[in-house]
Short mmCIF file of C-alpha atoms in Angstrom, two decimals:
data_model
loop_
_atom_site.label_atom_id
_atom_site.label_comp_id
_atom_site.label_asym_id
_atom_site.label_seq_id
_atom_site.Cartn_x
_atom_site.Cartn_y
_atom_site.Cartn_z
CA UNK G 114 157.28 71.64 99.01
CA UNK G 115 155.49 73.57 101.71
CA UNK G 116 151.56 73.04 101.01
CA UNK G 117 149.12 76.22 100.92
CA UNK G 118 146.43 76.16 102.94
CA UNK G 119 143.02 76.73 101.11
CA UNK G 120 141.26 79.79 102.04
CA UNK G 121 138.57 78.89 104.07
CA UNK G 122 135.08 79.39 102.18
CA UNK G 123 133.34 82.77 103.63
CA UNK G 124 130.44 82.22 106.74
CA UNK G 125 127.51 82.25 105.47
CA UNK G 126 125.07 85.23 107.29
CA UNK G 127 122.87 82.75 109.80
CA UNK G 128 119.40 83.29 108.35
CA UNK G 129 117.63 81.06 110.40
CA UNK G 130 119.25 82.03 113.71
CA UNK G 131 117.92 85.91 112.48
CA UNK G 132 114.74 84.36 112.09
CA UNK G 133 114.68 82.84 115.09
CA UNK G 134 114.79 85.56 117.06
CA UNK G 135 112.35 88.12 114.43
CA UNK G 136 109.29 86.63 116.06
CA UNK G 137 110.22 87.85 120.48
CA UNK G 138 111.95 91.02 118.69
CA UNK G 139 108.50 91.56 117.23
CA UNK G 140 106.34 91.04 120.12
CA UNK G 141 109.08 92.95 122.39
CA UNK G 142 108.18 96.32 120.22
CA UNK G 143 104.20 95.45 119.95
CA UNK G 144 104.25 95.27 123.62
CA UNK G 145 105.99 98.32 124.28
CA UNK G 146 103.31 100.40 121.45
CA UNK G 147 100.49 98.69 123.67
CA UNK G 148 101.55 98.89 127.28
CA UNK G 149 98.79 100.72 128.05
CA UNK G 150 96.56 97.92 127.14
CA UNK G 151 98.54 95.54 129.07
CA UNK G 152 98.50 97.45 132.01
CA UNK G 153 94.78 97.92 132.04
CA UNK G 154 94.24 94.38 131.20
CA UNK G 155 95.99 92.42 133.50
CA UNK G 156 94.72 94.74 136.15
CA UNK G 157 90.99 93.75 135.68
CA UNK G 158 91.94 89.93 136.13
CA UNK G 159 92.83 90.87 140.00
CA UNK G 160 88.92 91.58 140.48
CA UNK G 161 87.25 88.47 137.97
CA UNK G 162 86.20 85.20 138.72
CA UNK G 163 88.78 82.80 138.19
CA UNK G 164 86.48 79.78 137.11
CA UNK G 165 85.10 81.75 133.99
CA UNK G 166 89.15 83.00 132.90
CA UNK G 167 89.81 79.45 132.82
CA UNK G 168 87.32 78.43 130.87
CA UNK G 169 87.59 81.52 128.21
CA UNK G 170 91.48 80.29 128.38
CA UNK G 171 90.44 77.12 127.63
CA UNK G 172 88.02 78.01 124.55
CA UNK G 173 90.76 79.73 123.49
CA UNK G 174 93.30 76.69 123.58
CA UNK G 175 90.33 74.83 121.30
CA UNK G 176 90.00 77.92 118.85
CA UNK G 177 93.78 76.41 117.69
CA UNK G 178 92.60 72.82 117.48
CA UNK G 179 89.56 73.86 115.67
CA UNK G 180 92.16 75.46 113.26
CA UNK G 181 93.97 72.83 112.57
CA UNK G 182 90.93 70.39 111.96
CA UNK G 183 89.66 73.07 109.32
CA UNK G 184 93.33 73.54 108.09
CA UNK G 185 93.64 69.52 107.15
CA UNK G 186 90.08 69.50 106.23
CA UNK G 187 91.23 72.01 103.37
CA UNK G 188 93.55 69.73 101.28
CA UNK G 189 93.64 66.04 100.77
CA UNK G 190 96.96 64.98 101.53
CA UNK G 191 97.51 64.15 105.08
CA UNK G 192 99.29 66.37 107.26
CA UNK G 193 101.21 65.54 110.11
CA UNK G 194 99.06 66.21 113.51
CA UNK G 195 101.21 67.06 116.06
CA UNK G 196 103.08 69.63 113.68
CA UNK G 197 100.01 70.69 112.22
CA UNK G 198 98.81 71.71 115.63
CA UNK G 199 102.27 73.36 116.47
CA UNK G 200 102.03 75.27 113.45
CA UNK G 201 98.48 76.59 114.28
CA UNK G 202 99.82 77.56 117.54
CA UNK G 203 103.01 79.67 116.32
CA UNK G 204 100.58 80.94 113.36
CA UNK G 205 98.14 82.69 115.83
CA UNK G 206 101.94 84.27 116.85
CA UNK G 207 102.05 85.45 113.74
CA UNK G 208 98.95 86.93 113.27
CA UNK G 209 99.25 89.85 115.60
CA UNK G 210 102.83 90.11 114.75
CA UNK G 211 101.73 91.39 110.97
CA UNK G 212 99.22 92.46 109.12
CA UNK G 213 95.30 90.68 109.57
CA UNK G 214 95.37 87.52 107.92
CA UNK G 215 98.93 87.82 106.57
CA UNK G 216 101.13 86.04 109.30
CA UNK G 217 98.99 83.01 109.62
CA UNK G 218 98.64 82.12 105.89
CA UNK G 219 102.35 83.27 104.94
CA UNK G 220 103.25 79.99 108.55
CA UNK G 221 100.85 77.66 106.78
CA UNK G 222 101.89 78.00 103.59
CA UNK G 223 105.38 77.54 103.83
CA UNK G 224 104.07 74.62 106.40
CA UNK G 225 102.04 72.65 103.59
CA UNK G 226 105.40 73.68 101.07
CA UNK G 227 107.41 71.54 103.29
CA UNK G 228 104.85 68.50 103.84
CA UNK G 229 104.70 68.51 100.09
CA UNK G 230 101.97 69.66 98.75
CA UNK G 231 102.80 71.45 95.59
CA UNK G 232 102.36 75.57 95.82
CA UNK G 233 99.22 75.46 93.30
CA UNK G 234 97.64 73.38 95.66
CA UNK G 235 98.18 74.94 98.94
CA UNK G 236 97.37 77.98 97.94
CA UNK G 237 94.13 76.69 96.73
CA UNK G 238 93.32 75.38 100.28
CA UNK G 239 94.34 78.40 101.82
CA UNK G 240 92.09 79.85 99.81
CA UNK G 241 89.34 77.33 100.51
CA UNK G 242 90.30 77.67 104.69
CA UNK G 243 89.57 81.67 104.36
CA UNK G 244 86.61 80.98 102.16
CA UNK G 245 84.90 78.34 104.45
CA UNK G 246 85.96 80.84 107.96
CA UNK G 247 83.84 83.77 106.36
CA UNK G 248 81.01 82.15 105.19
CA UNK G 249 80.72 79.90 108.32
CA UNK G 250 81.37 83.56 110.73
CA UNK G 251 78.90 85.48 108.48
CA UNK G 252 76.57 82.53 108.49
CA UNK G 253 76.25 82.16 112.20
CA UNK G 254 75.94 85.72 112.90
CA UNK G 255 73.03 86.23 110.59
CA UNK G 256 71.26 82.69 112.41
CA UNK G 257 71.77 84.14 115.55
CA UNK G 258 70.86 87.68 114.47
CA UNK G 259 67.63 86.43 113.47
CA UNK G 260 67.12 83.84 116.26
CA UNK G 261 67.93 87.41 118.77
CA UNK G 262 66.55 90.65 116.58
CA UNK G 263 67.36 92.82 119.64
CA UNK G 264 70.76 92.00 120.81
CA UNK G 265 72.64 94.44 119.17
CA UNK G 266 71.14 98.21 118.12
CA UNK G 267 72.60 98.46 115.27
CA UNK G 268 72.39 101.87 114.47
CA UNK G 269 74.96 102.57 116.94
CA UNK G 270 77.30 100.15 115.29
CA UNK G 271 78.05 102.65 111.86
CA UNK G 272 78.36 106.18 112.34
CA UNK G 273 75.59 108.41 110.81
CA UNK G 274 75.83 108.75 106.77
CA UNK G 275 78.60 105.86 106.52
CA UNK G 276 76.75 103.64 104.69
CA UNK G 277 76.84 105.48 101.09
CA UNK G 278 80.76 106.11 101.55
CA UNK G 279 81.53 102.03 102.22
CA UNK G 280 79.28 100.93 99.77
CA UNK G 281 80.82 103.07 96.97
CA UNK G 282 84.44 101.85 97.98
CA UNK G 283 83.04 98.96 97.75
CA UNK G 284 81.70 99.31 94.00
CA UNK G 285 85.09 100.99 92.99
CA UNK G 286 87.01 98.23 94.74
CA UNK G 287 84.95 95.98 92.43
CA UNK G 288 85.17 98.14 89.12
CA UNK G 289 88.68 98.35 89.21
CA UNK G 290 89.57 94.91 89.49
CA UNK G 291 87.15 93.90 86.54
CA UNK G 292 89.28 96.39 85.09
CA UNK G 293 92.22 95.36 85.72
CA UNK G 294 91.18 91.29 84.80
CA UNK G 295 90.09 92.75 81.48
CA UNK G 296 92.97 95.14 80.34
CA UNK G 297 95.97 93.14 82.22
CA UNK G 298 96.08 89.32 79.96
CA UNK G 299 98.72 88.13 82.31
CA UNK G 300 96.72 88.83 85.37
CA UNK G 301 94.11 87.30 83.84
CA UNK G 302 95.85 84.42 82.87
CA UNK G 303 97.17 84.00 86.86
CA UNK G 304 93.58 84.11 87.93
CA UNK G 305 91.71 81.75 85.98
CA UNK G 306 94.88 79.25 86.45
CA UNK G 307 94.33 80.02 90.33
CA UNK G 308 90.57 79.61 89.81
CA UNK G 309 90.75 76.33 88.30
CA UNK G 310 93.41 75.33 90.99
CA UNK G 311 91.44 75.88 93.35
CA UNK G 312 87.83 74.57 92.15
CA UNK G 313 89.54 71.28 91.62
CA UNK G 314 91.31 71.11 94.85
CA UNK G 315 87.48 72.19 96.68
CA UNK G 316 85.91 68.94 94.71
CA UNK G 317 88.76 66.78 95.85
CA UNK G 318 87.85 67.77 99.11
CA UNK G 319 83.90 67.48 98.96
CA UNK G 320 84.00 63.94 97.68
CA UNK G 321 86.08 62.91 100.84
CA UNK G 322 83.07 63.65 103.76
CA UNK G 323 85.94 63.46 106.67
CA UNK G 324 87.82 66.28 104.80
CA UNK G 325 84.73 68.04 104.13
CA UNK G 326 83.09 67.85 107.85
CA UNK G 327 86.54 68.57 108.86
CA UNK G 328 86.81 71.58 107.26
CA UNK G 329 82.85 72.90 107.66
CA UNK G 330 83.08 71.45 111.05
CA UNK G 331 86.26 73.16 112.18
CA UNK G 332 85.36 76.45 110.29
CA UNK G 333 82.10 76.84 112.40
CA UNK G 334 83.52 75.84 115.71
CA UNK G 335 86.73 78.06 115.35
CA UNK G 336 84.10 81.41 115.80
CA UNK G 337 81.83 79.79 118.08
CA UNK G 338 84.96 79.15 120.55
CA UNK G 339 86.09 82.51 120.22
CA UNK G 340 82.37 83.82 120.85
CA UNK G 341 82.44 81.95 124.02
CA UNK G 342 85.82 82.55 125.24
CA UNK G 343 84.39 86.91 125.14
CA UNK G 344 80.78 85.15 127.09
CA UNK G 345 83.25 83.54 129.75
CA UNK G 346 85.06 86.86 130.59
CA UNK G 347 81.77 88.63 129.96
CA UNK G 348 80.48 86.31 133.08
CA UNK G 349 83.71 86.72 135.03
CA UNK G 350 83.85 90.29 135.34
CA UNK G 351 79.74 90.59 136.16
CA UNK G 352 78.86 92.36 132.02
CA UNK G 353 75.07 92.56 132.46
CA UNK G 354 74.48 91.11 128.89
CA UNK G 355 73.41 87.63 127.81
CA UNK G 356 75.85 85.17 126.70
CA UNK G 357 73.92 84.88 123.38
CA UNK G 358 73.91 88.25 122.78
CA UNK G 359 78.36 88.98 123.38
CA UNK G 360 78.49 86.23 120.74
CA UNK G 361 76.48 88.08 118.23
CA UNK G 362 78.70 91.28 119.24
CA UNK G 363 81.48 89.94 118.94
CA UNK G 364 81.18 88.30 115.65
CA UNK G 365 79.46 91.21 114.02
CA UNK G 366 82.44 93.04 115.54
CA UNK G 367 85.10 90.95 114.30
CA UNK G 368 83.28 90.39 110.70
CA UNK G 369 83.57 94.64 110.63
CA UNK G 370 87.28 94.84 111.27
CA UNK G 371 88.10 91.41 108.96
CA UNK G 372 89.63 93.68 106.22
CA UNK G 373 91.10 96.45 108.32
CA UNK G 374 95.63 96.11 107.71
CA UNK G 375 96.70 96.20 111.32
CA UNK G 376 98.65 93.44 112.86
CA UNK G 377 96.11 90.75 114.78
CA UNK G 378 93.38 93.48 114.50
CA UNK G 379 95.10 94.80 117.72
CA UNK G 380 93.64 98.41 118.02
CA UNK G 381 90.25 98.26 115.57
CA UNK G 382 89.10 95.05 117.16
CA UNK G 383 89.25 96.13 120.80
CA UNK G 384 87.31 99.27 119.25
CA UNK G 385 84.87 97.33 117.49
CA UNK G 386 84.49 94.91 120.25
CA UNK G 387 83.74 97.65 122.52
CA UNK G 388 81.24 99.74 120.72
CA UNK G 389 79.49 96.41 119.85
CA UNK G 390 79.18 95.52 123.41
CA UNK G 391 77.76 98.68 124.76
CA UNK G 392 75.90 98.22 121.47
CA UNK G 393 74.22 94.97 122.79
CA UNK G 394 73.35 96.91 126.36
CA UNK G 395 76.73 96.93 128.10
CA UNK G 396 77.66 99.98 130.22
CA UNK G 397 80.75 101.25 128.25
CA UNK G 398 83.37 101.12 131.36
CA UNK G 399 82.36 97.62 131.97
CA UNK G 400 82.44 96.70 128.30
CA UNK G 401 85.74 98.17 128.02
CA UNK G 402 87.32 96.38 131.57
CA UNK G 403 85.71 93.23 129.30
CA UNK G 404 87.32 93.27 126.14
CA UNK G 405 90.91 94.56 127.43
CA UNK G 406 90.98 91.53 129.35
CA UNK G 407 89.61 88.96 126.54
CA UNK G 408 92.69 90.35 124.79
CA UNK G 409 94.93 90.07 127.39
CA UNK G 410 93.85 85.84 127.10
CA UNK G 411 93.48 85.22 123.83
CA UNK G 412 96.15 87.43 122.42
CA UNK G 413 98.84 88.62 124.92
CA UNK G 414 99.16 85.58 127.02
CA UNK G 415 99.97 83.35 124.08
CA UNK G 416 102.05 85.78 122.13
CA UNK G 417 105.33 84.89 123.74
CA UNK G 418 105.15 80.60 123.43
CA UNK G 419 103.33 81.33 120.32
CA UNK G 420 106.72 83.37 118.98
CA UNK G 421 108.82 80.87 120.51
CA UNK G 422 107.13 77.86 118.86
CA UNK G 423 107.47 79.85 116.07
CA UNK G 424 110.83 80.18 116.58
CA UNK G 425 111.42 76.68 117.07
CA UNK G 426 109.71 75.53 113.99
CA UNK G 427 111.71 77.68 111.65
CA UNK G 428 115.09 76.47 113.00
CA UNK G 429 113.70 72.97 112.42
CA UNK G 430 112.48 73.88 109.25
CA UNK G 431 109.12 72.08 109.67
CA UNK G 432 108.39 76.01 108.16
#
């Protein structure tokens, strides 16, 4: 008897490869919306001093080793370095690849998923990461906004009569989700199961100090870094404003555009950046030469190894 050969089972669609290749796809079409910008930017690094790029480059290499100290310092289970720091790399990727906030906690989610740490509980310390970031950016900017009264004017930062609009979205923003906590009990019931999640996982943390300086520690120095990577191209390209005072623009700056949707802030922060600048005394072409190419550093020149590594750490499935 002549034997039948068994169908062969059907290929299965190569999700990972597609995935693979999402994150250069995805920095091939954000280039092409923001040539402009890259054009400009990379132009103004002919005419700066080299010595100060490097060292805004190299703040900027520390802003992701600051990240992953206040990443581990979030949860108590241990977390592989060397990944950790790969992930924080391919995260910043991420970032400007989606929407503010989005890419880099969706990477280091699915990171802490595969280390093992149940979802409860890394979702708690993401929470706790975002939690510790604001209040350690806000925190600094009001010291130093007290420390330097005059370095930004900051009537020019809010245009006239926008105060009463923001304020009222936010009351309604706040009024509708008491709302919906009181009239939804399932949504109810998810947040005060987060809630306690997540208080528990903060003691845990607090009654280890290294995981608590880690995370404090790491939350501070991840703005100051990125405060002093916009001084060093400030210095390179001649900006006639004190370093202390482009570190309290550009964290009041960044701390304006922190809920605005667009991928990596790209757009509102280099708006932001620049109206805070000229805000703190900087003639608006220079400020504007400044900031394109503090972008060009801290987000263009990583974006390609960034989606690579990214890349490379979904096909190995460390996310």
């Amino acid at each position: 008897m002549t034997a039948v050969p068994l169908p062969s089972p059907p290929r299965r669609f190569p999700v990972r490869r597609v995935l693979c290749l999402l994150p250069l796809l995805l920095v091939t079409v954000v280039a092409v919306r923001h040539h402009s910008v890259l054009a400009d930017g990379f132009g103004h690094l002919r005419t700066a001093q080299w010595p100060w790029l490097l060292a805004a480059a190299g703040a900027t290499c520390l802003t992701w080793v600051a990240a992953a100290v206040t990443r581990q310092g979030a949860v108590v289970q241990r977390l592989p370095r060397l990944r950790l720091l790969a992930t924080q790399f391919a995260a910043g990727a991420a970032n400007h690849l989606l929407p503010t906030g989005l890419g880099a906690s969706a990477v280091n989610l699915r990171f802490m998923t595969v280390c093992g740490v149940p979802l409860a509980r890394s979702s708690a310390a993401l929470a706790l990461y975002l939690l510790a970031e604001g209040v350690a950016r806000v925190g600094l900017l009001a010291v130093l906004l007290l420390v330097f009264p005059d370095a930004l004017r900051l009537g020019s930062l809010l245009p006239h009569g926008a105060v009463g609009p923001l304020l009222a979205a936010l009351v309604a923003v706040v009024v509708l989700a008491a709302v919906a906590l009181t009239c939804v009990r399932r949504l109810r019931a998810a947040v005060f199961s987060f809630l306690r999640t997540a208080l528990g996982e903060a003691r845990s943390v607090h009654t280890c100090p290294a995981r608590a300086m880690a995370l404090w520690g790491g939350s501070l120095a991840f703005p100051v870094l990125q405060a002093a990577g916009l001084a060093a191209v400030g210095q390179a390209l001649g900006l006639p404003v004190p370093a202390f005072h482009m570190a309290v623009a550009y964290l009041a700056a960044t701390v304006a555009v922190a809920l605005v949707p667009t991928p990596g802030g790209i757009g509102s922060v280099e708006a932001a950046l620049i109206v805070a600048l000229v805000a703190a005394g900087g003639p608006p072409a220079l400020a504007t030469a400044v900031v394109l190419t503090y972008r060009v550093i801290t987000v263009w020149l990583p974006l390609v190894p960034g989606a690579v590594t990214l890349g490379a750490l979904v096909r190995w499935k460390v996310i």
